[in-house]
Short mmCIF file of C-alpha atoms in Angstrom, two decimals:
data_model
loop_
_atom_site.label_atom_id
_atom_site.label_comp_id
_atom_site.label_asym_id
_atom_site.label_seq_id
_atom_site.Cartn_x
_atom_site.Cartn_y
_atom_site.Cartn_z
CA MET A 1 22.83 -36.80 -3.38
CA ASN A 2 22.76 -33.41 -1.69
CA LYS A 3 19.37 -31.70 -1.76
CA TRP A 4 19.13 -27.98 -1.24
CA SER A 5 16.68 -25.82 0.62
CA VAL A 6 16.43 -22.96 -1.87
CA GLY A 7 15.55 -19.33 -1.22
CA TRP A 8 14.60 -17.65 -4.48
CA GLY A 9 13.92 -14.03 -5.34
CA THR A 10 12.61 -14.51 -8.85
CA ILE A 11 12.18 -10.78 -9.46
CA LYS A 12 13.99 -7.70 -8.24
CA ASP A 13 10.83 -5.64 -7.77
CA CYS A 14 9.22 -4.68 -4.47
CA ASN A 15 6.30 -2.39 -3.64
CA MET A 16 7.69 -1.25 -0.31
CA LYS A 17 10.56 0.97 0.81
CA CYS A 18 11.67 -0.73 4.01
CA LYS A 19 14.23 1.31 5.89
CA PHE A 20 16.16 -1.80 6.88
CA CYS A 21 16.01 -3.72 3.57
CA TYR A 22 18.89 -6.21 3.37
CA SER A 23 18.66 -6.71 -0.39
CA LYS A 24 17.82 -3.28 -1.84
CA GLU A 25 21.35 -2.35 -2.88
CA VAL A 26 21.91 -5.66 -4.66
CA ARG A 27 18.46 -5.80 -6.27
CA THR A 28 18.63 -2.26 -7.65
CA GLU A 29 21.94 -2.96 -9.36
CA GLN A 30 20.55 -6.06 -11.07
CA ILE A 31 19.31 -4.72 -14.40
CA ASP A 32 18.93 -8.01 -16.24
CA ALA A 33 16.50 -10.10 -14.20
CA LEU A 34 15.67 -13.49 -15.69
CA GLY A 35 12.30 -14.67 -16.98
CA LEU A 36 9.87 -17.59 -16.87
CA ASP A 37 11.53 -19.65 -19.60
CA ILE A 38 14.86 -19.62 -17.80
CA TRP A 39 13.23 -20.33 -14.42
CA ILE A 40 11.49 -23.38 -15.87
CA ARG A 41 14.63 -24.62 -17.59
CA PHE A 42 16.48 -24.35 -14.29
CA ILE A 43 13.80 -26.34 -12.48
CA ASP A 44 13.65 -29.00 -15.20
CA ASN A 45 17.41 -29.50 -14.94
CA ASN A 46 17.71 -29.30 -11.15
CA HIS A 47 14.48 -30.48 -9.52
CA LYS A 48 16.17 -33.65 -8.24
CA TYR A 49 18.53 -31.54 -6.15
CA ILE A 50 15.89 -29.35 -4.49
CA GLU A 51 14.32 -30.21 -1.13
CA ALA A 52 12.05 -27.15 -0.88
CA ILE A 53 11.75 -23.59 -2.17
CA ASN A 54 10.90 -20.38 -0.35
CA TYR A 55 10.29 -17.28 -2.45
CA GLY A 56 11.55 -14.07 -0.86
CA THR A 57 13.91 -11.12 -1.52
CA GLY A 58 11.44 -8.68 -3.08
CA GLU A 59 7.70 -9.27 -3.45
CA ASN A 60 7.43 -12.20 -5.85
CA SER A 61 3.63 -12.02 -6.06
CA ILE A 62 3.89 -8.82 -8.12
CA SER A 63 4.85 -11.00 -11.08
CA ASP A 64 2.26 -12.88 -13.14
CA ASP A 65 5.05 -15.20 -14.27
CA TRP A 66 5.73 -16.17 -10.66
CA PHE A 67 2.25 -17.69 -10.45
CA GLU A 68 2.96 -19.64 -13.65
CA LEU A 69 6.24 -20.88 -12.16
CA ILE A 70 4.78 -22.17 -8.90
CA SER A 71 1.95 -23.85 -10.79
CA TYR A 72 4.43 -25.56 -13.12
CA ILE A 73 6.60 -26.78 -10.23
CA ASN A 74 3.61 -28.11 -8.33
CA GLU A 75 2.17 -29.93 -11.31
CA ARG A 76 5.41 -31.44 -12.56
CA TYR A 77 7.56 -32.03 -9.48
CA LYS A 78 5.56 -31.54 -6.27
CA ILE A 79 8.46 -29.73 -4.63
CA PRO A 80 7.24 -28.08 -1.37
CA GLN A 81 6.91 -24.33 -1.96
CA ALA A 82 6.58 -21.41 0.43
CA ILE A 83 6.54 -17.64 0.13
CA THR A 84 7.56 -14.78 2.36
CA THR A 85 5.20 -11.92 1.46
CA ASN A 86 4.55 -8.43 2.74
CA GLY A 87 0.87 -9.25 2.35
CA TYR A 88 0.42 -8.04 -1.20
CA LEU A 89 -0.15 -11.63 -2.30
CA SER A 90 -3.63 -11.41 -0.81
CA GLU A 91 -4.37 -8.40 -3.01
CA ARG A 92 -3.25 -10.30 -6.11
CA ILE A 93 -5.52 -13.29 -5.57
CA THR A 94 -8.62 -11.51 -4.22
CA ASN A 95 -10.14 -10.71 -7.61
CA SER A 96 -8.74 -13.60 -9.63
CA SER A 97 -10.15 -17.07 -9.15
CA ARG A 98 -7.35 -18.51 -11.28
CA LEU A 99 -4.53 -16.98 -9.26
CA GLN A 100 -6.36 -17.91 -6.08
CA GLU A 101 -6.50 -21.54 -7.16
CA ILE A 102 -2.82 -21.57 -8.12
CA PHE A 103 -1.96 -20.23 -4.68
CA ARG A 104 -4.24 -22.73 -2.97
CA ILE A 105 -2.75 -25.84 -4.56
CA SER A 106 0.85 -24.73 -5.16
CA ILE A 107 1.96 -22.97 -1.95
CA GLN A 108 2.22 -25.06 1.21
CA GLU A 109 3.49 -22.41 3.63
CA VAL A 110 3.30 -18.63 3.97
CA ASP A 111 5.36 -16.15 5.97
CA VAL A 112 3.63 -12.80 6.42
CA SER A 113 5.92 -9.89 7.27
CA LEU A 114 4.60 -7.88 10.20
CA ASP A 115 7.14 -6.07 12.38
CA PHE A 116 4.93 -3.88 14.55
CA ALA A 117 1.56 -4.59 16.12
CA ASN A 118 0.82 -0.88 15.72
CA ALA A 119 -0.40 -0.10 12.20
CA LYS A 120 1.19 3.34 11.94
CA MET A 121 4.56 2.12 13.14
CA HIS A 122 4.54 -0.83 10.75
CA ASN A 123 3.53 1.33 7.78
CA GLU A 124 6.31 3.82 8.51
CA PHE A 125 8.86 1.03 9.01
CA ARG A 126 7.93 -0.51 5.68
CA GLY A 127 7.55 2.77 3.77
CA GLN A 128 4.10 1.74 2.52
CA ALA A 129 0.78 3.16 3.70
CA ASN A 130 -0.98 -0.17 3.04
CA ALA A 131 1.62 -2.42 4.68
CA TYR A 132 -0.32 -3.22 7.84
CA ASN A 133 -3.65 -3.81 6.10
CA TRP A 134 -2.01 -6.02 3.47
CA ALA A 135 -0.38 -8.13 6.19
CA ILE A 136 -3.62 -8.55 8.15
CA ASN A 137 -5.54 -9.38 4.98
CA MET A 138 -2.96 -12.04 4.16
CA LEU A 139 -3.33 -13.57 7.61
CA GLU A 140 -7.09 -13.68 7.04
CA THR A 141 -6.52 -15.34 3.68
CA CYS A 142 -4.20 -17.97 5.13
CA LYS A 143 -6.67 -18.73 7.89
CA ALA A 144 -9.49 -19.11 5.37
CA PHE A 145 -7.39 -21.44 3.20
CA GLU A 146 -6.03 -23.31 6.25
CA LYS A 147 -2.47 -22.60 5.13
CA ARG A 148 0.47 -23.24 7.41
CA CYS A 149 1.49 -19.69 8.21
CA SER A 150 3.86 -17.65 10.36
CA ILE A 151 4.09 -13.98 11.21
CA VAL A 152 7.71 -13.09 10.54
CA PHE A 153 9.31 -9.99 12.00
CA ILE A 154 12.76 -8.49 12.01
CA GLY A 155 14.51 -8.20 15.35
CA THR A 156 15.65 -4.64 16.06
CA ASN A 157 15.83 -2.61 19.26
CA ASP A 158 12.42 -1.11 18.43
CA THR A 159 10.61 -4.33 17.53
CA LEU A 160 11.96 -6.27 20.52
CA THR A 161 10.21 -4.20 23.17
CA GLU A 162 7.80 -6.02 25.48
CA ASP A 163 4.86 -3.92 24.29
CA ASN A 164 5.45 -4.71 20.63
CA LEU A 165 6.16 -8.39 21.23
CA GLY A 166 2.99 -8.67 23.30
CA GLY A 167 1.00 -7.08 20.49
CA LEU A 168 2.44 -9.46 17.88
CA PHE A 169 1.60 -12.44 20.08
CA GLU A 170 -1.99 -11.18 20.36
CA ILE A 171 -2.28 -11.09 16.58
CA ALA A 172 -0.70 -14.53 16.30
CA LEU A 173 -3.18 -15.90 18.83
CA LYS A 174 -6.13 -14.47 16.91
CA TYR A 175 -5.08 -16.34 13.78
CA ASN A 176 -3.59 -19.42 15.53
CA MET A 177 -0.20 -18.83 13.97
CA LYS A 178 3.36 -18.99 15.18
CA LEU A 179 5.84 -16.12 15.16
CA ARG A 180 9.24 -16.23 13.52
CA MET A 181 12.05 -13.76 14.13
CA ASN A 182 15.08 -12.89 12.03
CA LEU A 183 17.61 -10.69 13.79
CA TYR A 184 18.64 -7.67 11.71
CA ARG A 185 21.94 -7.98 9.83
CA PRO A 186 23.97 -4.96 8.66
CA THR A 187 24.03 -5.55 4.90
CA SER A 188 23.68 -1.89 3.94
CA SER A 189 26.70 0.17 2.93
CA SER A 190 25.27 2.95 5.10
CA THR A 191 26.81 2.94 8.55
CA GLU A 192 23.93 4.99 9.93
CA ILE A 193 21.33 2.49 8.74
CA ASN A 194 23.30 -0.37 10.23
CA LYS A 195 23.73 1.35 13.60
CA GLN A 196 20.06 2.26 13.71
CA PHE A 197 18.71 -1.26 13.38
CA ILE A 198 21.31 -3.60 14.92
CA PRO A 199 19.75 -4.98 18.13
CA THR A 200 21.96 -4.96 21.19
CA TYR A 201 22.96 -8.18 22.87
CA SER A 202 21.07 -7.27 26.04
CA ARG A 203 17.91 -6.34 24.11
CA ILE A 204 17.91 -9.75 22.40
CA LEU A 205 18.39 -11.62 25.67
CA ASN A 206 15.72 -9.58 27.45
CA ALA A 207 13.29 -10.26 24.61
CA LEU A 208 13.96 -14.01 24.64
CA LYS A 209 13.54 -14.15 28.42
CA PHE A 210 10.27 -12.23 28.13
CA ILE A 211 9.03 -14.66 25.47
CA SER A 212 10.16 -17.70 27.44
CA ASP A 213 8.48 -16.44 30.64
CA ASN A 214 5.19 -15.42 29.04
CA TYR A 215 4.79 -17.45 25.86
CA ALA A 216 6.57 -20.43 24.29
CA ILE A 217 9.82 -20.80 22.40
CA LEU A 218 9.29 -23.50 19.81
CA ALA A 219 12.85 -23.55 18.47
CA LEU A 220 16.00 -21.46 18.36
CA CYS A 221 17.54 -22.32 15.00
CA ASP A 222 20.49 -20.09 15.82
CA PRO A 223 23.59 -21.98 16.95
CA LEU A 224 24.84 -19.26 19.26
CA PHE A 225 21.63 -18.45 21.13
CA SER A 226 20.50 -22.08 21.25
CA SER A 227 23.87 -22.99 22.78
CA ILE A 228 23.90 -20.42 25.55
CA LEU A 229 20.18 -20.45 26.36
CA SER A 230 19.10 -24.08 26.15
CA GLU A 231 20.24 -27.48 27.37
CA ASN A 232 21.22 -30.32 25.06
CA TYR A 233 19.99 -28.55 21.96
CA LYS A 234 22.32 -28.17 19.00
CA ARG A 235 21.63 -26.26 15.81
CA ILE A 236 23.87 -26.14 12.77
CA ASP A 237 23.99 -23.03 10.60
CA PRO A 238 22.73 -24.36 7.23
CA SER A 239 24.11 -21.46 5.18
CA GLY A 240 25.95 -22.79 2.16
CA THR A 241 25.82 -26.41 3.29
CA ARG A 242 22.09 -27.17 3.26
CA SER A 243 20.60 -23.96 1.90
CA ILE A 244 21.36 -21.49 -0.88
CA ARG A 245 19.82 -18.31 -2.30
CA ILE A 246 19.06 -17.42 -5.89
CA LEU A 247 18.80 -13.74 -6.79
CA ALA A 248 16.84 -12.18 -9.64
CA ASP A 249 19.78 -12.29 -12.05
CA GLY A 250 20.32 -15.98 -11.29
CA SER A 251 23.24 -15.51 -8.91
CA ILE A 252 23.61 -18.27 -6.33
CA THR A 253 24.77 -17.28 -2.85
CA PRO A 254 25.20 -19.21 0.44
CA SER A 255 22.95 -17.06 2.60
CA THR A 256 20.03 -14.65 2.65
CA TYR A 257 22.44 -11.97 3.86
CA LEU A 258 25.71 -12.87 2.13
CA ILE A 259 24.70 -11.51 -1.26
CA SER A 260 27.44 -9.01 -2.12
CA GLU A 261 29.48 -9.49 -5.27
CA ASP A 262 32.11 -11.59 -3.48
CA PHE A 263 29.51 -14.24 -2.74
CA ARG A 264 27.83 -14.28 -6.16
CA THR A 265 30.31 -16.72 -7.68
CA ALA A 266 27.81 -19.08 -9.35
CA ASN A 267 24.70 -18.57 -11.47
CA ILE A 268 21.81 -20.76 -12.57
CA LEU A 269 22.62 -19.79 -16.16
CA THR A 270 25.97 -21.56 -15.95
CA HIS A 271 25.85 -23.94 -12.96
CA SER A 272 23.85 -27.02 -12.08
CA LEU A 273 23.03 -27.47 -8.39
CA ASN A 274 24.76 -30.85 -8.28
CA GLU A 275 28.00 -29.18 -9.41
CA LEU A 276 28.11 -26.48 -6.76
CA LYS A 277 31.20 -26.36 -4.57
CA ILE A 278 29.47 -24.15 -2.01
CA ALA A 279 28.71 -26.96 0.43
CA GLU A 280 32.26 -28.25 0.31
CA ASN A 281 33.69 -24.77 0.83
CA TYR A 282 31.41 -23.74 3.68
CA ALA A 283 31.73 -27.05 5.50
CA LYS A 284 35.47 -26.38 5.68
CA ILE A 285 35.17 -23.01 7.43
CA PRO A 286 37.02 -23.56 10.71
CA ILE A 287 35.81 -22.70 14.17
CA PRO A 288 37.50 -19.41 15.18
CA ALA A 289 40.66 -19.80 17.26
CA LYS A 290 39.21 -17.82 20.15
CA CYS A 291 36.44 -20.39 20.47
CA HIS A 292 38.82 -23.24 21.28
CA ASN A 293 38.28 -24.68 24.75
CA CYS A 294 35.04 -22.69 25.14
CA CYS A 295 32.32 -24.73 26.86
CA PHE A 296 30.00 -23.97 23.93
CA GLU A 297 32.52 -24.68 21.17
CA GLU A 298 31.00 -27.89 19.80
CA ALA A 299 27.42 -26.64 19.93
CA CYS A 300 27.98 -23.05 18.78
CA LYS A 301 30.96 -23.56 16.44
CA GLY A 302 31.68 -19.85 16.43
CA GLY A 303 28.12 -18.74 15.86
CA VAL A 304 26.23 -17.70 12.73
CA LEU A 305 28.37 -17.49 9.59
CA ASP A 306 26.74 -14.44 8.03
CA ARG A 307 26.97 -12.44 11.27
CA ARG A 308 30.67 -13.24 11.58
CA PHE A 309 31.38 -11.95 8.08
CA LEU A 310 29.02 -8.97 8.04
CA TRP A 311 30.39 -7.61 11.30
CA TYR A 312 34.09 -8.38 10.78
CA SER A 313 34.58 -9.17 7.05
CA SER A 314 36.05 -12.51 8.06
CA PHE A 315 34.87 -16.00 8.97
CA SER A 316 37.81 -16.35 11.33
CA GLU A 317 36.06 -14.09 13.82
CA ARG A 318 33.49 -15.40 16.31
CA ASP A 319 29.90 -14.24 16.39
CA PRO A 320 29.42 -10.60 17.50
CA TYR A 321 26.89 -11.86 20.05
CA CYS A 322 29.35 -14.25 21.68
CA PRO A 323 28.76 -13.89 25.45
CA PHE A 324 32.50 -13.78 26.06
CA ARG A 325 33.09 -10.71 23.93
CA GLU A 326 33.79 -7.45 25.70
CA ASN A 327 30.56 -5.77 26.88
CA ASN A 328 28.62 -9.02 26.48
CA TYR A 329 27.91 -11.46 29.31
CA LEU A 330 26.80 -15.02 29.97
CA PRO A 331 23.03 -15.03 30.61
CA SER A 332 21.87 -16.17 34.04
CA PHE A 333 18.80 -17.96 32.69
CA LYS A 334 17.87 -20.80 30.36
CA VAL A 335 14.82 -20.93 28.13
CA LYS A 336 12.46 -23.83 27.68
CA GLN A 337 12.10 -25.01 24.12
CA VAL A 338 8.93 -26.92 23.42
CA SER A 339 10.01 -28.68 20.26
CA ASN A 340 13.11 -29.38 18.23
CA ASP A 341 10.98 -29.95 15.14
CA VAL A 342 8.93 -27.09 13.74
CA LYS A 343 6.79 -27.72 10.69
CA SER A 344 8.42 -25.09 8.55
CA ILE A 345 10.58 -24.94 5.47
CA HIS A 346 12.52 -22.24 7.31
CA GLN A 347 13.73 -24.48 10.12
CA ASP A 348 16.69 -25.74 8.09
CA TYR A 349 16.73 -22.74 5.81
CA LEU A 350 18.45 -20.06 7.88
CA PRO A 351 19.32 -19.24 11.51
CA THR A 352 15.93 -18.08 12.74
CA MET A 353 13.70 -18.40 15.82
CA PHE A 354 10.14 -19.71 16.27
CA PHE A 355 7.69 -18.74 19.00
CA ALA A 356 4.06 -19.43 19.89
CA ASN A 357 1.49 -18.35 22.43
CA ASN A 358 1.60 -21.56 24.46
CA GLU A 359 3.28 -24.92 24.78
CA LYS A 360 0.29 -26.71 23.27
CA PHE A 361 0.53 -24.81 19.99
CA SER A 362 -0.19 -27.03 17.03
CA GLU A 363 -0.49 -26.44 13.32
CA LYS A 364 -1.92 -28.40 10.45
#
């Protein structure tokens, strides 16, 4: 029986105006978001097919019903649950002992979004004057509750500078938390937005070398970068084969970033998770022809699926960060990865990267 790692944006609402938001265009067109009764019915019918749930895509903690949902799932099914929050979750539970208790017993892992170590820069990036304070307050809350927690940031040319990375590592050290990075993907229909935030190949490599030289790389859950930068370490893109996303209207998609109409072919209102053909379809996507006979072919398999489609509108193309593409290059260094096994729902959830301040990093 196939069990899914599920990403779920239960609501379409968010209290920030992030310049780079990957889901804004889809969320704003979704007028008919679902409600608690339907969420519960879906869980009752599909809990056997769910490995873990991470709540993201919008700020789920805005919703009172979200707290009822996570409490219900914890009490009935004990499915591991995590949330990616901009920090507002801490505001919600500060003055409510009931919500605080629901959070304490129902959520096993928290990702706190913090892109810049500088408060002003983070607030401007997120379009919210309280963004930085909310994030820091959430880190304090997780530390107090001894929650497994990561600082998650988006990889752009501006966030991947040595100064900013060093600042984020300082914050992570203060709270004894790991860092997690998602490279920006161009999901917006605006060409200018996409160009502004797409990190260059060289900026990514320079950042990873800086982290490897000065801190610790726990895991590169990205088949392309793990292939070219590490020895004997293979990662498989889980999109559509191990993990799926559920949007506020119930649409089921294969990836956090492949959420356009073409990929919203199933819905929790009409489909059971054990009936999905997504895994079968995505497992059949061939390795691009230009990858044949490449020394990284078996490990990389053409790279990350969503990047291939978002850049070229086709899965037959290889990853835009392939070192053998024009203007790219094969790096002259390898990184040391401390562990192949990170205690995180996100490890097999999407192509992401985990870092820590030192090789002896440990988490509860």
